[in-house]
Amino acid sequence: MVGQYKRKTNFQSWGKDCMQRATQAVENKEMGWLKAAKQYGVPQATLRRRVSNGKNKILRGTEKGLERYECTFDKNL
């Protein structure tokens, strides 16, 4: 029998709204990367990459994904 799935990592456990508020705070120069990451509960490296222009070529803004990897199958199926 299959039991209930328990997540083993906290990979991408941040919410889109938290990332959006954090990126806006950094872009508006209200706070730095580290302070915004701690306050909104998002990873600092991800926040820095999302705010920096040109470094994150695949994902934009608050999208979640697998960075350089792309889905093989259509998401609508």
C-alpha positions as semicolon CSV with decimal commas, in nm:
position;residue;x (nm);y (nm);z (nm)
1;M;0,000;0,000;0,000
2;V;0,112;0,353;-0,074
3;G;0,118;0,589;0,223
4;Q;0,102;0,964;0,239
5;Y;0,391;1,141;0,067
6;K;0,618;1,339;0,298
7;R;0,832;1,604;0,140
8;K;1,199;1,541;0,215
9;T;1,345;1,881;0,120
10;N;1,243;2,243;0,142
11;F;1,335;2,315;-0,221
12;Q;1,116;2,596;-0,361
13;S;0,903;2,617;-0,050
14;W;0,862;2,994;-0,085
15;G;0,542;3,147;-0,217
16;K;0,509;3,358;-0,529
17;D;0,365;3,650;-0,335
18;C;0,661;3,647;-0,092
19;M;0,908;3,651;-0,381
20;Q;0,717;3,933;-0,550
21;R;0,718;4,148;-0,235
22;A;1,088;4,077;-0,177
23;T;1,186;4,168;-0,535
24;Q;0,985;4,489;-0,516
25;A;1,152;4,584;-0,187
26;V;1,499;4,530;-0,334
27;E;1,419;4,707;-0,662
28;N;1,272;5,006;-0,475
29;K;1,587;5,013;-0,258
30;E;1,381;4,978;0,060
31;M;1,613;4,702;0,184
32;G;1,904;4,487;0,071
33;W;1,901;4,128;-0,052
34;L;1,981;3,964;0,278
35;K;1,729;4,162;0,482
36;A;1,452;4,112;0,224
37;A;1,529;3,739;0,202
38;K;1,506;3,697;0,578
39;Q;1,194;3,911;0,615
40;Y;0,995;3,747;0,335
41;G;1,130;3,392;0,378
42;V;1,286;3,346;0,036
43;P;1,638;3,222;-0,050
44;Q;1,889;3,504;-0,083
45;A;2,065;3,360;-0,388
46;T;1,736;3,314;-0,571
47;L;1,628;3,667;-0,485
48;R;1,958;3,812;-0,604
49;R;1,938;3,617;-0,931
50;R;1,577;3,723;-0,991
51;V;1,653;4,092;-0,933
52;S;1,977;4,101;-1,136
53;N;1,909;4,181;-1,499
54;G;2,036;3,932;-1,753
55;K;2,153;3,658;-1,517
56;N;1,831;3,458;-1,505
57;K;1,753;3,394;-1,871
58;I;1,482;3,129;-1,837
59;L;1,268;3,231;-1,537
60;R;1,136;3,581;-1,491
61;G;0,988;3,748;-1,186
62;T;0,818;3,514;-0,942
63;E;0,786;3,204;-1,163
64;K;0,889;2,870;-1,018
65;G;1,071;2,616;-1,226
66;L;1,375;2,399;-1,263
67;E;1,603;2,683;-1,381
68;R;1,807;2,551;-1,675
69;Y;1,596;2,236;-1,720
70;E;1,282;2,249;-1,928
71;C;0,978;2,023;-1,906
72;T;0,968;1,746;-2,163
73;F;0,593;1,697;-2,153
74;D;0,319;1,954;-2,206
75;K;0,186;2,097;-1,877
76;N;-0,174;2,098;-2,008
77;L;-0,195;1,720;-2,039
